[in-house]
PDB file of C-alpha atoms in Angstrom:
ATOM      1  CA  UNK A   1      13.607-121.218 125.439  1.00  0.00           C
ATOM      2  CA  UNK A   2      10.484-123.298 124.807  1.00  0.00           C
ATOM      3  CA  UNK A   3       6.959-121.940 124.680  1.00  0.00           C
ATOM      4  CA  UNK A   4       6.349-123.023 128.284  1.00  0.00           C
ATOM      5  CA  UNK A   5       9.495-121.445 129.673  1.00  0.00           C
ATOM      6  CA  UNK A   6      11.436-124.711 129.745  1.00  0.00           C
ATOM      7  CA  UNK A   7      14.760-122.891 130.012  1.00  0.00           C
ATOM      8  CA  UNK A   8      16.554-124.364 133.044  1.00  0.00           C
ATOM      9  CA  UNK A   9      17.390-120.859 134.167  1.00  0.00           C
ATOM     10  CA  UNK A  10      13.715-119.950 134.576  1.00  0.00           C
ATOM     11  CA  UNK A  11      12.403-119.719 138.114  1.00  0.00           C
ATOM     12  CA  UNK A  12      10.919-122.851 139.599  1.00  0.00           C
ATOM     13  CA  UNK A  13       8.550-122.760 142.534  1.00  0.00           C
ATOM     14  CA  UNK A  14       7.177-125.285 144.995  1.00  0.00           C
ATOM     15  CA  UNK A  15       4.544-125.154 147.679  1.00  0.00           C
ATOM     16  CA  UNK A  16       5.288-126.163 151.238  1.00  0.00           C
ATOM     17  CA  UNK A  17       3.260-129.234 152.074  1.00  0.00           C
ATOM     18  CA  UNK A  18       0.486-129.462 154.582  1.00  0.00           C
ATOM     19  CA  UNK A  19      -3.045-130.720 154.852  1.00  0.00           C
ATOM     20  CA  UNK A  20      -5.050-130.640 151.616  1.00  0.00           C
ATOM     21  CA  UNK A  21      -7.185-127.681 152.713  1.00  0.00           C
ATOM     22  CA  UNK A  22      -4.162-125.659 153.849  1.00  0.00           C
ATOM     23  CA  UNK A  23      -2.161-126.493 150.727  1.00  0.00           C
ATOM     24  CA  UNK A  24      -4.105-124.135 148.464  1.00  0.00           C
ATOM     25  CA  UNK A  25      -3.144-121.230 150.752  1.00  0.00           C
ATOM     26  CA  UNK A  26       0.469-122.334 151.226  1.00  0.00           C
ATOM     27  CA  UNK A  27       3.014-119.825 149.947  1.00  0.00           C
ATOM     28  CA  UNK A  28       4.976-120.632 146.816  1.00  0.00           C
ATOM     29  CA  UNK A  29       8.702-120.981 147.449  1.00  0.00           C
ATOM     30  CA  UNK A  30      11.397-120.543 144.819  1.00  0.00           C
ATOM     31  CA  UNK A  31      13.701-123.453 144.111  1.00  0.00           C
ATOM     32  CA  UNK A  32      16.640-121.367 145.347  1.00  0.00           C
ATOM     33  CA  UNK A  33      14.950-120.689 148.691  1.00  0.00           C
ATOM     34  CA  UNK A  34      13.922-124.333 149.112  1.00  0.00           C
ATOM     35  CA  UNK A  35      17.439-125.514 148.253  1.00  0.00           C
ATOM     36  CA  UNK A  36      18.951-123.058 150.744  1.00  0.00           C
ATOM     37  CA  UNK A  37      16.472-124.155 153.424  1.00  0.00           C
ATOM     38  CA  UNK A  38      17.253-127.855 152.988  1.00  0.00           C
ATOM     39  CA  UNK A  39      21.035-127.454 152.915  1.00  0.00           C
ATOM     40  CA  UNK A  40      21.016-124.967 155.781  1.00  0.00           C
ATOM     41  CA  UNK A  41      19.044-127.416 157.930  1.00  0.00           C
ATOM     42  CA  UNK A  42      21.555-130.156 157.160  1.00  0.00           C
ATOM     43  CA  UNK A  43      24.448-127.813 157.977  1.00  0.00           C
ATOM     44  CA  UNK A  44      22.781-126.772 161.236  1.00  0.00           C
ATOM     45  CA  UNK A  45      22.523-130.426 162.283  1.00  0.00           C
ATOM     46  CA  UNK A  46      26.166-131.032 161.401  1.00  0.00           C
ATOM     47  CA  UNK A  47      27.250-127.972 163.399  1.00  0.00           C
ATOM     48  CA  UNK A  48      25.376-129.205 166.453  1.00  0.00           C
ATOM     49  CA  UNK A  49      22.849-126.341 166.413  1.00  0.00           C
ATOM     50  CA  UNK A  50      19.774-127.819 164.687  1.00  0.00           C
ATOM     51  CA  UNK A  51      17.493-125.089 163.447  1.00  0.00           C
ATOM     52  CA  UNK A  52      20.042-122.251 163.659  1.00  0.00           C
ATOM     53  CA  UNK A  53      21.576-120.945 160.415  1.00  0.00           C
ATOM     54  CA  UNK A  54      24.472-118.580 161.166  1.00  0.00           C
ATOM     55  CA  UNK A  55      25.423-115.761 158.826  1.00  0.00           C
ATOM     56  CA  UNK A  56      28.898-117.309 158.652  1.00  0.00           C
ATOM     57  CA  UNK A  57      27.395-120.376 156.946  1.00  0.00           C
ATOM     58  CA  UNK A  58      25.483-118.247 154.438  1.00  0.00           C
ATOM     59  CA  UNK A  59      28.585-116.146 153.739  1.00  0.00           C
ATOM     60  CA  UNK A  60      30.625-119.292 153.054  1.00  0.00           C
ATOM     61  CA  UNK A  61      28.389-120.358 150.178  1.00  0.00           C
ATOM     62  CA  UNK A  62      29.340-119.520 146.617  1.00  0.00           C
ATOM     63  CA  UNK A  63      25.754-118.646 145.664  1.00  0.00           C
ATOM     64  CA  UNK A  64      23.583-115.623 146.410  1.00  0.00           C
ATOM     65  CA  UNK A  65      21.790-116.232 149.716  1.00  0.00           C
ATOM     66  CA  UNK A  66      20.322-112.885 150.770  1.00  0.00           C
ATOM     67  CA  UNK A  67      17.252-113.006 148.489  1.00  0.00           C
ATOM     68  CA  UNK A  68      16.369-116.657 149.283  1.00  0.00           C
ATOM     69  CA  UNK A  69      16.897-115.980 153.021  1.00  0.00           C
ATOM     70  CA  UNK A  70      14.618-112.941 152.793  1.00  0.00           C
ATOM     71  CA  UNK A  71      12.041-115.062 150.975  1.00  0.00           C
ATOM     72  CA  UNK A  72      12.153-117.690 153.741  1.00  0.00           C
ATOM     73  CA  UNK A  73      11.652-114.949 156.337  1.00  0.00           C
ATOM     74  CA  UNK A  74       8.795-113.381 154.369  1.00  0.00           C
ATOM     75  CA  UNK A  75       6.833-116.632 154.227  1.00  0.00           C
ATOM     76  CA  UNK A  76       7.460-117.333 157.922  1.00  0.00           C
ATOM     77  CA  UNK A  77       9.855-120.282 157.674  1.00  0.00           C
ATOM     78  CA  UNK A  78      12.916-118.436 159.050  1.00  0.00           C
ATOM     79  CA  UNK A  79      13.301-115.534 161.462  1.00  0.00           C
ATOM     80  CA  UNK A  80      16.288-113.255 161.958  1.00  0.00           C
ATOM     81  CA  UNK A  81      18.202-113.881 165.188  1.00  0.00           C
ATOM     82  CA  UNK A  82      20.546-111.010 165.920  1.00  0.00           C
ATOM     83  CA  UNK A  83      22.549-111.695 169.039  1.00  0.00           C
ATOM     84  CA  UNK A  84      23.334-115.345 169.428  1.00  0.00           C
ATOM     85  CA  UNK A  85      26.273-115.518 171.836  1.00  0.00           C
ATOM     86  CA  UNK A  86      27.719-118.717 170.378  1.00  0.00           C
ATOM     87  CA  UNK A  87      27.440-118.462 166.597  1.00  0.00           C
ATOM     88  CA  UNK A  88      26.867-114.761 166.008  1.00  0.00           C
ATOM     89  CA  UNK A  89      23.835-113.533 164.159  1.00  0.00           C
ATOM     90  CA  UNK A  90      21.838-115.605 161.725  1.00  0.00           C
ATOM     91  CA  UNK A  91      18.403-117.152 161.331  1.00  0.00           C
ATOM     92  CA  UNK A  92      16.272-119.585 163.314  1.00  0.00           C
ATOM     93  CA  UNK A  93      13.919-122.050 161.674  1.00  0.00           C
ATOM     94  CA  UNK A  94      10.337-121.387 162.724  1.00  0.00           C
ATOM     95  CA  UNK A  95       8.764-124.387 161.029  1.00  0.00           C
ATOM     96  CA  UNK A  96       8.181-126.630 164.058  1.00  0.00           C
ATOM     97  CA  UNK A  97       8.174-129.998 162.278  1.00  0.00           C
ATOM     98  CA  UNK A  98      11.440-129.237 160.478  1.00  0.00           C
ATOM     99  CA  UNK A  99      12.996-128.118 163.755  1.00  0.00           C
ATOM    100  CA  UNK A 100      11.732-131.252 165.540  1.00  0.00           C
ATOM    101  CA  UNK A 101      13.135-133.582 162.861  1.00  0.00           C
ATOM    102  CA  UNK A 102      16.471-131.721 162.748  1.00  0.00           C
ATOM    103  CA  UNK A 103      16.768-131.970 166.538  1.00  0.00           C
ATOM    104  CA  UNK A 104      15.952-135.676 166.474  1.00  0.00           C
ATOM    105  CA  UNK A 105      18.478-136.397 163.696  1.00  0.00           C
ATOM    106  CA  UNK A 106      21.126-134.469 165.628  1.00  0.00           C
ATOM    107  CA  UNK A 107      20.350-136.445 168.812  1.00  0.00           C
ATOM    108  CA  UNK A 108      20.635-139.749 166.935  1.00  0.00           C
ATOM    109  CA  UNK A 109      23.919-138.764 165.298  1.00  0.00           C
ATOM    110  CA  UNK A 110      25.347-137.716 168.666  1.00  0.00           C
ATOM    111  CA  UNK A 111      24.246-141.040 170.157  1.00  0.00           C
ATOM    112  CA  UNK A 112      25.870-142.996 167.309  1.00  0.00           C
ATOM    113  CA  UNK A 113      29.060-141.001 167.617  1.00  0.00           C
ATOM    114  CA  UNK A 114      29.227-141.506 171.403  1.00  0.00           C
ATOM    115  CA  UNK A 115      28.671-145.249 170.989  1.00  0.00           C
ATOM    116  CA  UNK A 116      31.422-145.367 168.360  1.00  0.00           C
ATOM    117  CA  UNK A 117      33.869-143.522 170.639  1.00  0.00           C
ATOM    118  CA  UNK A 118      33.008-145.909 173.502  1.00  0.00           C
ATOM    119  CA  UNK A 119      33.757-148.878 171.232  1.00  0.00           C
ATOM    120  CA  UNK A 120      37.301-147.714 170.508  1.00  0.00           C
ATOM    121  CA  UNK A 121      36.881-144.547 168.541  1.00  0.00           C
ATOM    122  CA  UNK A 122      36.179-143.436 165.019  1.00  0.00           C
ATOM    123  CA  UNK A 123      37.898-145.177 162.120  1.00  0.00           C
ATOM    124  CA  UNK A 124      38.306-143.600 158.702  1.00  0.00           C
ATOM    125  CA  UNK A 125      36.352-145.220 155.918  1.00  0.00           C
ATOM    126  CA  UNK A 126      38.845-146.088 153.145  1.00  0.00           C
ATOM    127  CA  UNK A 127      36.275-145.290 150.456  1.00  0.00           C
ATOM    128  CA  UNK A 128      35.117-142.051 152.113  1.00  0.00           C
ATOM    129  CA  UNK A 129      38.099-140.713 154.123  1.00  0.00           C
ATOM    130  CA  UNK A 130      36.115-137.835 155.597  1.00  0.00           C
ATOM    131  CA  UNK A 131      33.677-140.208 157.336  1.00  0.00           C
ATOM    132  CA  UNK A 132      33.893-142.774 160.127  1.00  0.00           C
ATOM    133  CA  UNK A 133      33.312-146.257 158.723  1.00  0.00           C
ATOM    134  CA  UNK A 134      31.410-147.317 161.862  1.00  0.00           C
ATOM    135  CA  UNK A 135      28.988-144.473 162.493  1.00  0.00           C
ATOM    136  CA  UNK A 136      29.327-142.280 159.337  1.00  0.00           C
ATOM    137  CA  UNK A 137      30.022-139.155 161.369  1.00  0.00           C
ATOM    138  CA  UNK A 138      32.050-136.532 159.532  1.00  0.00           C
ATOM    139  CA  UNK A 139      35.674-136.542 160.713  1.00  0.00           C
ATOM    140  CA  UNK A 140      37.618-133.296 160.970  1.00  0.00           C
TER     141      UNK A 140
END
């Protein structure tokens, strides 16, 4: 390990962005929590529930998620949601801009997918068999 703690296993932190005057008071977020947040948002969009991170998703990951999820709750980015009738319990994203963007991306993907189905249906991409070559939606 170097004198500055350059070991790749050392904790890395980031600050959530905002206006310059708010930035100095923004909470530091570990790299693990930020990574979980980003991938969970993407997974929530793919599942059709933008902004909702079910426990089943967290349990399916091969990395530790309880500490990063707790960190995200502590800094006010996520909140525990205990009785969701559709997906079971999990977390909701409280950060309004992230939720807005996730919802918009989901709407656009749904629109693309519907247009593709109306034009004859999805077609597998030969280079990426799990995706439609026309609209890039993930095929089951």
